[in-house]
Short mmCIF file of C-alpha atoms in Angstrom, two decimals:
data_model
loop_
_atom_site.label_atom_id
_atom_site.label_comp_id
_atom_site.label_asym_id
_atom_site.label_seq_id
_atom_site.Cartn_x
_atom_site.Cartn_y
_atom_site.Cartn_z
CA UNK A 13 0.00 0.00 0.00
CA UNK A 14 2.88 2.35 0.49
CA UNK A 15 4.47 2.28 -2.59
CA UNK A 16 2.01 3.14 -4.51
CA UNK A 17 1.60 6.06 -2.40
CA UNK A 18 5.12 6.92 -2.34
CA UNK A 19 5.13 6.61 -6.57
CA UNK A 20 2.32 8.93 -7.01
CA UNK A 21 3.62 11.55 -3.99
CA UNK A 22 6.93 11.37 -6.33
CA UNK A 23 5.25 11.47 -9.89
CA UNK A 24 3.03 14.33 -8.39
CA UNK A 25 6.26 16.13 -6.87
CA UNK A 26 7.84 15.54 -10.20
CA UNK A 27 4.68 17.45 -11.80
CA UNK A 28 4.31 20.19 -9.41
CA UNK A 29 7.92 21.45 -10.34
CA UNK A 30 7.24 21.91 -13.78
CA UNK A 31 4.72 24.01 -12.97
CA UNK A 32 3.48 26.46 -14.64
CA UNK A 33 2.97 25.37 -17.97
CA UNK A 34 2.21 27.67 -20.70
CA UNK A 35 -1.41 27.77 -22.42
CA UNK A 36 0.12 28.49 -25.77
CA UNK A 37 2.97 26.86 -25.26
CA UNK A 38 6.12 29.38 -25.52
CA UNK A 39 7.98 28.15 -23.43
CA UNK A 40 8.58 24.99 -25.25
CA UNK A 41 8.49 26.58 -28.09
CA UNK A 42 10.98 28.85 -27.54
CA UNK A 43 13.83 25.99 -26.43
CA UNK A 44 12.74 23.89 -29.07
CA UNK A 45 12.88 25.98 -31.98
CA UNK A 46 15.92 28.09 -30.44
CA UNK A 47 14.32 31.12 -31.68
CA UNK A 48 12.29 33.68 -29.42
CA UNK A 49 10.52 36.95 -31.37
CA UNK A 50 11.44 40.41 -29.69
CA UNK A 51 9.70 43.45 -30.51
CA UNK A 52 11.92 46.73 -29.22
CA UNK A 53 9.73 49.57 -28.60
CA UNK A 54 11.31 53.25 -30.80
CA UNK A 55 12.47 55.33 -28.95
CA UNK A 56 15.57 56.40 -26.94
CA UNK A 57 15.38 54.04 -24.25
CA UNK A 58 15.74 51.03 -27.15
CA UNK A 59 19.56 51.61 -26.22
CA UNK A 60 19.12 50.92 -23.01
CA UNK A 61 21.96 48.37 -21.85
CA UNK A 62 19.24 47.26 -18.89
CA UNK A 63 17.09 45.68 -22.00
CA UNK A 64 19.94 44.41 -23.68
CA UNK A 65 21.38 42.48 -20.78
CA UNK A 66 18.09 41.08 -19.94
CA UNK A 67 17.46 39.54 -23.77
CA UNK A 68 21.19 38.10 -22.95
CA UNK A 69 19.83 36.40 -19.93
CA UNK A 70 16.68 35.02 -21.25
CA UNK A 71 18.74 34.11 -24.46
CA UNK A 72 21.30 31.93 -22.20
CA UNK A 73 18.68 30.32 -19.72
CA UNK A 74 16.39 29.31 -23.06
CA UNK A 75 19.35 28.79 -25.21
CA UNK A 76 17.54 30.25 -28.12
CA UNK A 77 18.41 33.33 -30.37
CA UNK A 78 16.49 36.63 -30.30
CA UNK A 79 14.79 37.13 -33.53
CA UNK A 80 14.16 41.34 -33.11
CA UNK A 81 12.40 44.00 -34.94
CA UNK A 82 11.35 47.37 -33.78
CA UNK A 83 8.25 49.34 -33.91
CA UNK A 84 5.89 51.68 -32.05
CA UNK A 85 4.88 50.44 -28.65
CA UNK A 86 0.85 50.04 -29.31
CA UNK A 87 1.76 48.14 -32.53
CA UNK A 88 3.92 45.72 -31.13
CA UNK A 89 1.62 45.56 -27.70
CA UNK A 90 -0.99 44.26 -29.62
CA UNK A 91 0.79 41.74 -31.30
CA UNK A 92 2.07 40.66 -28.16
CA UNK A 93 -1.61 40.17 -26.84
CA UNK A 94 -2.11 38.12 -30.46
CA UNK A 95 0.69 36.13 -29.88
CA UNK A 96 2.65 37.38 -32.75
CA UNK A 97 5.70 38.09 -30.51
CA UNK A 98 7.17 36.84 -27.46
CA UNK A 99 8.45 39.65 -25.78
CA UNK A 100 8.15 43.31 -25.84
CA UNK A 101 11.37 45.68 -24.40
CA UNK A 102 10.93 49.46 -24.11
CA UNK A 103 9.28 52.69 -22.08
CA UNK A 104 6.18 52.44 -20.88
CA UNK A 105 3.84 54.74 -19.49
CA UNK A 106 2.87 52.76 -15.83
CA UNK A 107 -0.57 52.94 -16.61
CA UNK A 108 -1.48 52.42 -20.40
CA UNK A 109 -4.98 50.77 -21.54
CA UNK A 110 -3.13 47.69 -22.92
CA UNK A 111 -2.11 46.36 -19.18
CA UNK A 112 -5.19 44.64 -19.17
CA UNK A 113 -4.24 42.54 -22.66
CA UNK A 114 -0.62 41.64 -21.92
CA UNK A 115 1.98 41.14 -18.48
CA UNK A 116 3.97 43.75 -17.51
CA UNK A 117 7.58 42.46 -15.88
CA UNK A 118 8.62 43.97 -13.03
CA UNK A 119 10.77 47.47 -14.30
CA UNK A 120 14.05 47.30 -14.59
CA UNK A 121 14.13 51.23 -13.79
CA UNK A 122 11.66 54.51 -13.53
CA UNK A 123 11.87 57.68 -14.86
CA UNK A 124 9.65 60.46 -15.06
CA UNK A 125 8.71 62.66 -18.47
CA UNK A 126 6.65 65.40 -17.62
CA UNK A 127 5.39 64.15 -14.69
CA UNK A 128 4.33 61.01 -15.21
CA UNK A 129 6.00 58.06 -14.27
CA UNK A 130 7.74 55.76 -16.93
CA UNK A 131 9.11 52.16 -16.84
CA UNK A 132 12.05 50.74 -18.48
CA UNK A 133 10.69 47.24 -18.25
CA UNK A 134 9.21 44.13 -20.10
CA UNK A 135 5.83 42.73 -21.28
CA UNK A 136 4.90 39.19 -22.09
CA UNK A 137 1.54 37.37 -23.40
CA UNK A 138 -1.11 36.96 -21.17
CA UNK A 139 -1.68 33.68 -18.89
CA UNK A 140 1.72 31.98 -20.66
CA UNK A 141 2.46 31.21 -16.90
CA UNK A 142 6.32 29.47 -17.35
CA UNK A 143 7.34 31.71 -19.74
CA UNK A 144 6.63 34.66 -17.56
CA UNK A 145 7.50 32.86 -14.53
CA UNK A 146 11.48 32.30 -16.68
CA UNK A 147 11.46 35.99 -17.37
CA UNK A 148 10.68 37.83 -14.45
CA UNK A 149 13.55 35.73 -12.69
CA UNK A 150 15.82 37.25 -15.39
CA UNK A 151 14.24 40.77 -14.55
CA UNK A 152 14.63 40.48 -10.98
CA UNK A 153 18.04 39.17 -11.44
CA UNK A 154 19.08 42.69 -12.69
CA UNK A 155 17.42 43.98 -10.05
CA UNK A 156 14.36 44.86 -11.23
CA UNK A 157 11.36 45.36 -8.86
CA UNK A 158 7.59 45.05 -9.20
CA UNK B 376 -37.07 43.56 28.63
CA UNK B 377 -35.73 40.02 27.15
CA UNK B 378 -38.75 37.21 26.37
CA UNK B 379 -38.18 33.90 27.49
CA UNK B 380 -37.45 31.50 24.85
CA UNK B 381 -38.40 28.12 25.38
CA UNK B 382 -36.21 25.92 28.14
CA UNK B 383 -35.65 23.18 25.83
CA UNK B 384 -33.74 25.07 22.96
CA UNK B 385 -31.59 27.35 25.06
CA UNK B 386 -28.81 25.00 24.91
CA UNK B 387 -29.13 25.03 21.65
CA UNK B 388 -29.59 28.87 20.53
CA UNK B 389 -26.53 29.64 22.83
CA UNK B 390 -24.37 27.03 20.64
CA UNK B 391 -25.99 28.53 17.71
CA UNK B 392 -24.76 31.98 18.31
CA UNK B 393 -21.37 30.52 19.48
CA UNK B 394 -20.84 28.85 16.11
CA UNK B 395 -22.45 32.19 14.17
CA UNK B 396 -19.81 34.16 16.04
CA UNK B 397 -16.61 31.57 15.36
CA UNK B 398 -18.25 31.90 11.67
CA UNK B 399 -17.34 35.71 11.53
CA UNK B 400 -14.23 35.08 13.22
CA UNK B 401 -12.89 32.36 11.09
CA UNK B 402 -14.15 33.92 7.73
CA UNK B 403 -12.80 37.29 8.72
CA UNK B 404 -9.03 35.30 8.80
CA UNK B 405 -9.72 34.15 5.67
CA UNK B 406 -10.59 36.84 3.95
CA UNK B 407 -7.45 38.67 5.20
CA UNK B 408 -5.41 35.64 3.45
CA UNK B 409 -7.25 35.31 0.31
CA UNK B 410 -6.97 39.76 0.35
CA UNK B 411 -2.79 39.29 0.53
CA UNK B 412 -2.87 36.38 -2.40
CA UNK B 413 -5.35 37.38 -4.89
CA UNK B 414 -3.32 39.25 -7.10
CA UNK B 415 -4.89 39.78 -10.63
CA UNK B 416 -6.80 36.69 -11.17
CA UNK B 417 -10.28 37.27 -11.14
CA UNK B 418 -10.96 33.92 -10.26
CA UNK B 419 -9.30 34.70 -6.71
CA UNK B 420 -10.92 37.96 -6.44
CA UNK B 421 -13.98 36.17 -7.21
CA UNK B 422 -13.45 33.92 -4.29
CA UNK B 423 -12.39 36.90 -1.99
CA UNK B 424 -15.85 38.91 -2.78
CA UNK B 425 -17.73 35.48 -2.28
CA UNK B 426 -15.87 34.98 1.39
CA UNK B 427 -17.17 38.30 1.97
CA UNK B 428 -20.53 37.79 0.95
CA UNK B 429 -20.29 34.17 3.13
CA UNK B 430 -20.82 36.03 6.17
CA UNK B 431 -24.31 37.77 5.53
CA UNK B 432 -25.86 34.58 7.38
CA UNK B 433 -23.89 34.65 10.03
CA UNK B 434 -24.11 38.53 10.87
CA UNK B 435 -28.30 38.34 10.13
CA UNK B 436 -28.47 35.62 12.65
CA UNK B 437 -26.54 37.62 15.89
CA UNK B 438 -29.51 40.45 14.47
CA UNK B 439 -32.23 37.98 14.38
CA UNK B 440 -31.23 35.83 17.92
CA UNK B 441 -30.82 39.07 19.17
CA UNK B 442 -34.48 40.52 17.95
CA UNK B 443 -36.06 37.51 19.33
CA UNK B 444 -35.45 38.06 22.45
CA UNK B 445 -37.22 40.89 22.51
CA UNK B 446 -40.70 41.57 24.26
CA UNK B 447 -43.26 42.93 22.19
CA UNK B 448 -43.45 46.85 21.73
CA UNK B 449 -46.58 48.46 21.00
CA UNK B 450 -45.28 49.49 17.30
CA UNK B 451 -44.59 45.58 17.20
CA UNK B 452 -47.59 43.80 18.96
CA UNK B 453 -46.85 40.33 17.62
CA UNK B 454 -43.34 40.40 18.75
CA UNK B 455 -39.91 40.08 16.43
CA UNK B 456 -40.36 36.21 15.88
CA UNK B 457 -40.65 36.93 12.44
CA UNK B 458 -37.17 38.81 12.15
CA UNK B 459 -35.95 35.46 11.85
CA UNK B 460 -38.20 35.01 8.33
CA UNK B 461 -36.85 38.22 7.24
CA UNK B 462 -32.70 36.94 8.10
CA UNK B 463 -33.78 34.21 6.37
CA UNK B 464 -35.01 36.16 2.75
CA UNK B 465 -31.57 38.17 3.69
CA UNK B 466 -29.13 34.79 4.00
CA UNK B 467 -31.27 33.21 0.53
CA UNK B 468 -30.84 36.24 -1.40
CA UNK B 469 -26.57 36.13 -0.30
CA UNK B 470 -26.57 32.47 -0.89
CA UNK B 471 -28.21 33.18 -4.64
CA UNK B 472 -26.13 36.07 -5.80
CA UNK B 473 -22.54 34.02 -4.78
CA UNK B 474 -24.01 30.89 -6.92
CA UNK B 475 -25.27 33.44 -9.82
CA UNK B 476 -22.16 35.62 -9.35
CA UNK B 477 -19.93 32.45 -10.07
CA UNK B 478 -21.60 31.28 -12.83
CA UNK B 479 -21.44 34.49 -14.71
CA UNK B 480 -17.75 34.54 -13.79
CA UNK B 481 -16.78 31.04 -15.52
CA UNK B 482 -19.27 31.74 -17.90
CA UNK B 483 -17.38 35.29 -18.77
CA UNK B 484 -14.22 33.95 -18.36
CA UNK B 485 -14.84 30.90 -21.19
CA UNK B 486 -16.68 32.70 -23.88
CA UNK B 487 -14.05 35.46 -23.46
CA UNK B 488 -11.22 32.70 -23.77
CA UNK B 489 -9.29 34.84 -20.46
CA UNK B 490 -5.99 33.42 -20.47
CA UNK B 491 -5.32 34.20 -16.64
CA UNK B 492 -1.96 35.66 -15.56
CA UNK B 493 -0.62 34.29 -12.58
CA UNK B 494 2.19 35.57 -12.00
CA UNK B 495 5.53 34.80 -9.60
CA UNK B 496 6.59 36.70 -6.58
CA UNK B 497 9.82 36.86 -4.70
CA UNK B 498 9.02 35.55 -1.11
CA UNK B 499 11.63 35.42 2.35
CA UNK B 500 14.20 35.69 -0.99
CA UNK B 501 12.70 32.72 -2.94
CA UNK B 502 11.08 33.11 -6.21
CA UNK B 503 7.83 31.26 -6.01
CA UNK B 504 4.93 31.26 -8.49
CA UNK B 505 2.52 32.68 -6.86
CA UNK B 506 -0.47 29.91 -7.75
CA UNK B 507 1.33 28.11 -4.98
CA UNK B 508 0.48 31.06 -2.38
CA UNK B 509 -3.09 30.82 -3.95
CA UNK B 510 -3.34 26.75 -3.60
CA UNK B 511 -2.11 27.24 0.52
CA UNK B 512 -4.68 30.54 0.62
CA UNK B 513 -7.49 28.16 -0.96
CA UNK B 514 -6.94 25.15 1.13
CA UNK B 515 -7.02 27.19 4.06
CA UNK B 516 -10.51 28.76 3.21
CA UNK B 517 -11.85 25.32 2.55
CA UNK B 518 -10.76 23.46 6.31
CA UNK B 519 -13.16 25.97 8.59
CA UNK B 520 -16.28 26.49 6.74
CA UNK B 521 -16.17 22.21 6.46
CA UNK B 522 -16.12 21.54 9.65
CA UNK B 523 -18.17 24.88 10.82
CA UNK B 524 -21.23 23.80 8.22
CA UNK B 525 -20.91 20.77 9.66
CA UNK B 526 -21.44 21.48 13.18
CA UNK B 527 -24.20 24.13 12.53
CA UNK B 528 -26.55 21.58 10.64
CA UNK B 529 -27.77 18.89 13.64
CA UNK B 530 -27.92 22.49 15.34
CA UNK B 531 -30.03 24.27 12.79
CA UNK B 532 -32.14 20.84 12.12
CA UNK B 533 -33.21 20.78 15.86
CA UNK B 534 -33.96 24.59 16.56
CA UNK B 535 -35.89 24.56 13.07
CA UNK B 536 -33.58 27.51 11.95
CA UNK B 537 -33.61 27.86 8.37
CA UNK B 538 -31.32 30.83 8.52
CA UNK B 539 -29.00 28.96 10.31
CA UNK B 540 -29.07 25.99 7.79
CA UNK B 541 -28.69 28.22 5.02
CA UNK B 542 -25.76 29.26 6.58
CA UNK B 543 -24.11 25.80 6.79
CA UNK B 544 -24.95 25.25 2.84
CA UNK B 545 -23.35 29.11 2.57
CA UNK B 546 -19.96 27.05 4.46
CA UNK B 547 -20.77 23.97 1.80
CA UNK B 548 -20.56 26.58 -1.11
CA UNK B 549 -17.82 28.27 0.59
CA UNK B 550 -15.49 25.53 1.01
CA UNK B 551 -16.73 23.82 -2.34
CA UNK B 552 -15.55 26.99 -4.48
CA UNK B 553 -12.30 26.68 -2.28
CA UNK B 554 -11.74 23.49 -3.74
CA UNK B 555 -12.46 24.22 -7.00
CA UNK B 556 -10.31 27.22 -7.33
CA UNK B 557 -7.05 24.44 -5.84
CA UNK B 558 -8.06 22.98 -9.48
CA UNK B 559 -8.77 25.72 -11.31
CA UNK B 560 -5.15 27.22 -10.37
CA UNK B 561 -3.66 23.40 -10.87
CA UNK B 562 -5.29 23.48 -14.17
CA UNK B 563 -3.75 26.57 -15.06
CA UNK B 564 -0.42 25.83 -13.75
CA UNK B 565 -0.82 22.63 -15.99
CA UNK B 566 -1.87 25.46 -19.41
CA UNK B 567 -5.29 24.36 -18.81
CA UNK B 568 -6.76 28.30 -18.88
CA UNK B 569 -10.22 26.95 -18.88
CA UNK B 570 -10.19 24.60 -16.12
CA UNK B 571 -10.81 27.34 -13.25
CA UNK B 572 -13.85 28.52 -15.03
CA UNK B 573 -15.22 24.74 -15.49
CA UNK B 574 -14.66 23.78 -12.18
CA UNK B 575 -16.28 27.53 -10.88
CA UNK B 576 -19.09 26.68 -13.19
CA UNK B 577 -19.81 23.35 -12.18
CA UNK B 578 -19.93 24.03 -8.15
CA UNK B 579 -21.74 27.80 -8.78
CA UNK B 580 -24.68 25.30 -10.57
CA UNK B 581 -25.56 23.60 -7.07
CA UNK B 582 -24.61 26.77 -5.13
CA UNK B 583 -27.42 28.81 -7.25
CA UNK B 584 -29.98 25.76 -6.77
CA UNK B 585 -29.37 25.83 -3.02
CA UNK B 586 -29.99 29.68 -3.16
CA UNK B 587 -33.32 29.35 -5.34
CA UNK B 588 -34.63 26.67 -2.82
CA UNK B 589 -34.02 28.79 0.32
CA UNK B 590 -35.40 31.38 -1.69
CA UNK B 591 -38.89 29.89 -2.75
CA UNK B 592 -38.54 28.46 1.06
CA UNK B 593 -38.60 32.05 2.44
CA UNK B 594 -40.48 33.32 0.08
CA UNK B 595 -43.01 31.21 1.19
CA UNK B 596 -42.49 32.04 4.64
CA UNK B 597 -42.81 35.67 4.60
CA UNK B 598 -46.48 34.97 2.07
CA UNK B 599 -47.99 33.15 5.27
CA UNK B 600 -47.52 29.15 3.35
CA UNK B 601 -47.81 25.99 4.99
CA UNK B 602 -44.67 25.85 6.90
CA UNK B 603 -41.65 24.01 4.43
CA UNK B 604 -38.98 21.38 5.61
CA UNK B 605 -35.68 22.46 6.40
CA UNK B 606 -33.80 23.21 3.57
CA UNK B 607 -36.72 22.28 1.34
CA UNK B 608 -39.94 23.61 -0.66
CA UNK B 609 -41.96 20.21 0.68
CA UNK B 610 -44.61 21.26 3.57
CA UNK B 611 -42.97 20.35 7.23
CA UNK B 612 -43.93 17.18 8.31
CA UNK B 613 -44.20 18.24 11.98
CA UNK B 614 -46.46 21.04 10.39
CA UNK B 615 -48.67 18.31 8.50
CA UNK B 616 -49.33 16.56 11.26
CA UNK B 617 -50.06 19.19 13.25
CA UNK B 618 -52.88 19.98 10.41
CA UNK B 619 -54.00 16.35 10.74
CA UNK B 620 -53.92 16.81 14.46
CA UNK B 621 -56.50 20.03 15.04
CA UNK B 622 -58.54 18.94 12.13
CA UNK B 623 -58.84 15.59 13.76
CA UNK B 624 -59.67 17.74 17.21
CA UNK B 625 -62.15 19.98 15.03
CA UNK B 626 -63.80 17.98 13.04
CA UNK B 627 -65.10 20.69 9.91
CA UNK B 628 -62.84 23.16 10.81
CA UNK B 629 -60.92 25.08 8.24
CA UNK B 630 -57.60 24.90 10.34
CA UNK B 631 -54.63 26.52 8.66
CA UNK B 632 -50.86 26.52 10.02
CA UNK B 633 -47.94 29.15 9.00
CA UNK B 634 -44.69 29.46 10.44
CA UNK B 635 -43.49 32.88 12.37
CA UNK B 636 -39.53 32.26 12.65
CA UNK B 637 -39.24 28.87 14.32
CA UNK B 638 -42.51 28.94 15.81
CA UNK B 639 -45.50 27.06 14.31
CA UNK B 640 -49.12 29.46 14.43
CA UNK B 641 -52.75 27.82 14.08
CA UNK B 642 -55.72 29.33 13.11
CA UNK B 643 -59.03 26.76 13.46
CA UNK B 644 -61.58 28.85 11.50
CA UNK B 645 -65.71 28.04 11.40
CA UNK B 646 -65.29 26.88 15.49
CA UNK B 647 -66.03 28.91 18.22
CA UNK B 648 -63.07 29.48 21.10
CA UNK B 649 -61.94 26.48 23.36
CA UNK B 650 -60.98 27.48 26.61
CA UNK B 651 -58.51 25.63 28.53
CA UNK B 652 -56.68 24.07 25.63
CA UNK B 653 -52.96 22.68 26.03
CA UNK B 654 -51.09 23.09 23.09
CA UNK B 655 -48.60 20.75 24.03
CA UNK B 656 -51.11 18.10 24.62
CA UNK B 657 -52.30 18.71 20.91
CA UNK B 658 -48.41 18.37 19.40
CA UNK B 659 -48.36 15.40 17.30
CA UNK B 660 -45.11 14.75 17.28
CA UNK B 661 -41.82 14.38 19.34
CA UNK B 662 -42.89 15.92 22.76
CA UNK B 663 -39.24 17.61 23.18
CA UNK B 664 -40.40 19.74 19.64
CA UNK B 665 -43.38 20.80 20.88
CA UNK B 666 -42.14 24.27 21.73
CA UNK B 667 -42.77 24.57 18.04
CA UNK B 668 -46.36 24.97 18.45
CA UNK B 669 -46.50 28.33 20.05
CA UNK B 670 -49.92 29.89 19.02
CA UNK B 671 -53.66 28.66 18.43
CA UNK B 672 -56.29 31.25 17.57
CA UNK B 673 -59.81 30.44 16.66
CA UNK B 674 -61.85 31.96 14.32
CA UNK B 675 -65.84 32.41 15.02
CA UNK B 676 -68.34 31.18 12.36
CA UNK B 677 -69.48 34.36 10.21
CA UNK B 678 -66.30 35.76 10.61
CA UNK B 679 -64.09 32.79 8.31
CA UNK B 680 -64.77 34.21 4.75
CA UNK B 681 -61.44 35.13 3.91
#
């Protein structure tokens, strides 16, 4: 009676720590076609070496290549919310109507233009659970915070 | 002034209130969890508006126990017996909103395809996803309304307290949507974004049918019916015999029985008054429930067309 118990308690263990799984599957996507899409928001802070170092990290802990294009922030939001891309990098106002259709990352810095409050952070598809759960390590990692 | 309630069910009231008061204090500490854990899923903030809303019953039945003690005033002649009918309406009307309120929710979430973000979080150092917060939060909420409901029902069975029953099924629902959100937030940790709203959906379907009965049930009640069952739109069967029992007495008699709180009221209409009657001697049933019976009135021939 107590092995059986013991295999499921370890099969179920063995479960629980690949959890979460992704919905749409990036995740395993992403590390099996070694290829994530990036969408760089235009404008100044594109440069930023913060953004930069972060695709580096997600690059080496999925061991796929960024495949990166640029374009205005609401453009490449929304194709982040159709699952088009995998990641969006850039400024972005704290408060903008698309934070209810994709994940912000916790910011890798603030700033403020003209009084209002900035972030130099992240955003990733809704509900794809592992694949945010892989990049807001790498955020936090450089020290972002939520 | 306080009004005596009858000897044999002051045992019983005084555990009622005690369990009505370790209701508010237990659901108040969950609340306060599910509050620090919710985050952005809806389906938790669902759950924390619901654990709110779980504690109507218990709060209407201090105000009720509390009203019933209470001699009559002369702006209330007949006493507050019947605040109890009114907690009930109250606790039926909380119980249906949570089950229609959940069902709208999974419905929502699946025609709307919500892909729910939950998110990680950075706890004592450790970088946790925070659906395991949300499984410990949920299993938490489901342990005291189990064994609370549980306790409350021989309670509410032998005090006749339908708010207090509707109570323990508001403990069923509560700790029943507890453990469907653990699988709803499994589901999703498993890429299953649908499963939370199934498994809300499923539960919120006996949920709403336990609110509709308690609200045809009270309903009833408050319209002067035939007293119902506990818990069910069927006519008492302490109340049916009681109907068998003064028709039996009155032979021709129009003799019609409604229920005022816990408390059973006659009417035998087309007889003259009996004097000297003992209403306890005329209870059918059980002789420890006859405190039930608590009022005959008669109704003089010429005076019984309504």
């Amino acid at each position: 009676m107590k092995r059986p118990l013991i295999f499921l308690a370890a099969l179920l263990a063995t479960a629980c720590s690949e959890l979460p799984k992704d919905p749409g599957g990036t995740l395993e996507r992403v590390t099996r076609e070694q290829r994530f899409r990036v969408g760089i928001v235009s404008s100044p802070a594109a440069a930023d070496g913060r953004l930069h170092a972060l695709l580096a990290r997600v690059a080496a802990a999925t061991g796929a290549r960024p495949s990166i294009e640029q374009d205005a922030a609401e453009r490449l939001l929304i194709r982040l919310g159709e699952g088009e891309l995998d990641l969006v990098l850039g400024e972005f106002q704290r408060k903008g109507p698309w934070s209810m259709h994709v994940h912000m990352l916790p910011a890798l810095a603030r700033n403020s233009v003209a009084g209002r409050e900035t972030l130099i952070a992240a955003a990733a598809p809704p509900g794809e659970n592992g694949w945010i759960m892989l990049l807001d390590r790498e955020a936090r990692a450089l020290g972002a915070q939520p | 002034m306080t009004k005596r309630v009858p000897h044999e069910i002051e045992a019983d009231l005084a555990k009622a209130r005690r369990l009505a008061w370790w209701t508010l204090a237990w659901m108040a500490s969950i609340v306060l969890v599910m509050w620090l854990v919710m985050g952005a899923s809806q389906a938790m903030k669902t759950a924390f508006i619901e654990d709110l809303l779980s504690m109507v019953p218990a709060i209407v039945l201090l105000i009720a126990m509390r009203f019933e003690r209470k001699e009559p005033t002369r702006l209330f002649t007949f006493g507050f017996d019947r605040m109890h009918s009114l907690a009930f309406l109250v606790s039926a009307v909380a119980l249906a909103i949570m089950g229609a309120t959940l069902l709208f929710e999974a419905v929502h979430t699946l025609i709307k395809a919500e892909h729910v973000t939950v998110p990680p979080v950075e706890l004592f150092g450790e970088h946790i996803w925070l659906g395991w917060l949300m499984i410990a939060a949920l299993l938490y909420s489901v342990v005291p309304p189990f064994i609370l409901g549980r306790m409350k029902l021989p309670v509410a069975k032998r005090l006749h307290d339908e708010v207090l029953h509707t109570d323990a099924m508001m403990q069923k629902a509560d700790w029943m949507t507890g453990l469907a959100g653990v699988a709803g937030i499994l589901g999703i940790g498993f890429g299953l974004w649908w499963a939370d709203a199934v498994a809300a959906g499923i539960i919120s379907l006996s949920i709403l049918r336990d609110g509709i009965t308690a609200l045809r049930i009270a309903a009833a009640e408050l319209a002067d019916g035939t007293p119902r069952a506990l818990g069910k739109a069927e006519i008492a069967p302490d109340a049916a015999a009681l109907i068998d029992a003064l028709e039996a007495r009155w032979p021709g008699a129009e003799v019609r029985v409604r229920e005022s709180g816990r408390y059973l009221l006659a009417q035998v209409r087309g007889v003259g008054g009996d004097q000297g009657v003992d209403l306890k001697a005329l209870w059918p049933g059980d002789p420890e429930r006859s405190w039930r019976f608590a009022e005959l009135a008669f109704v003089p021939p010429g005076h019984d067309e309504r």
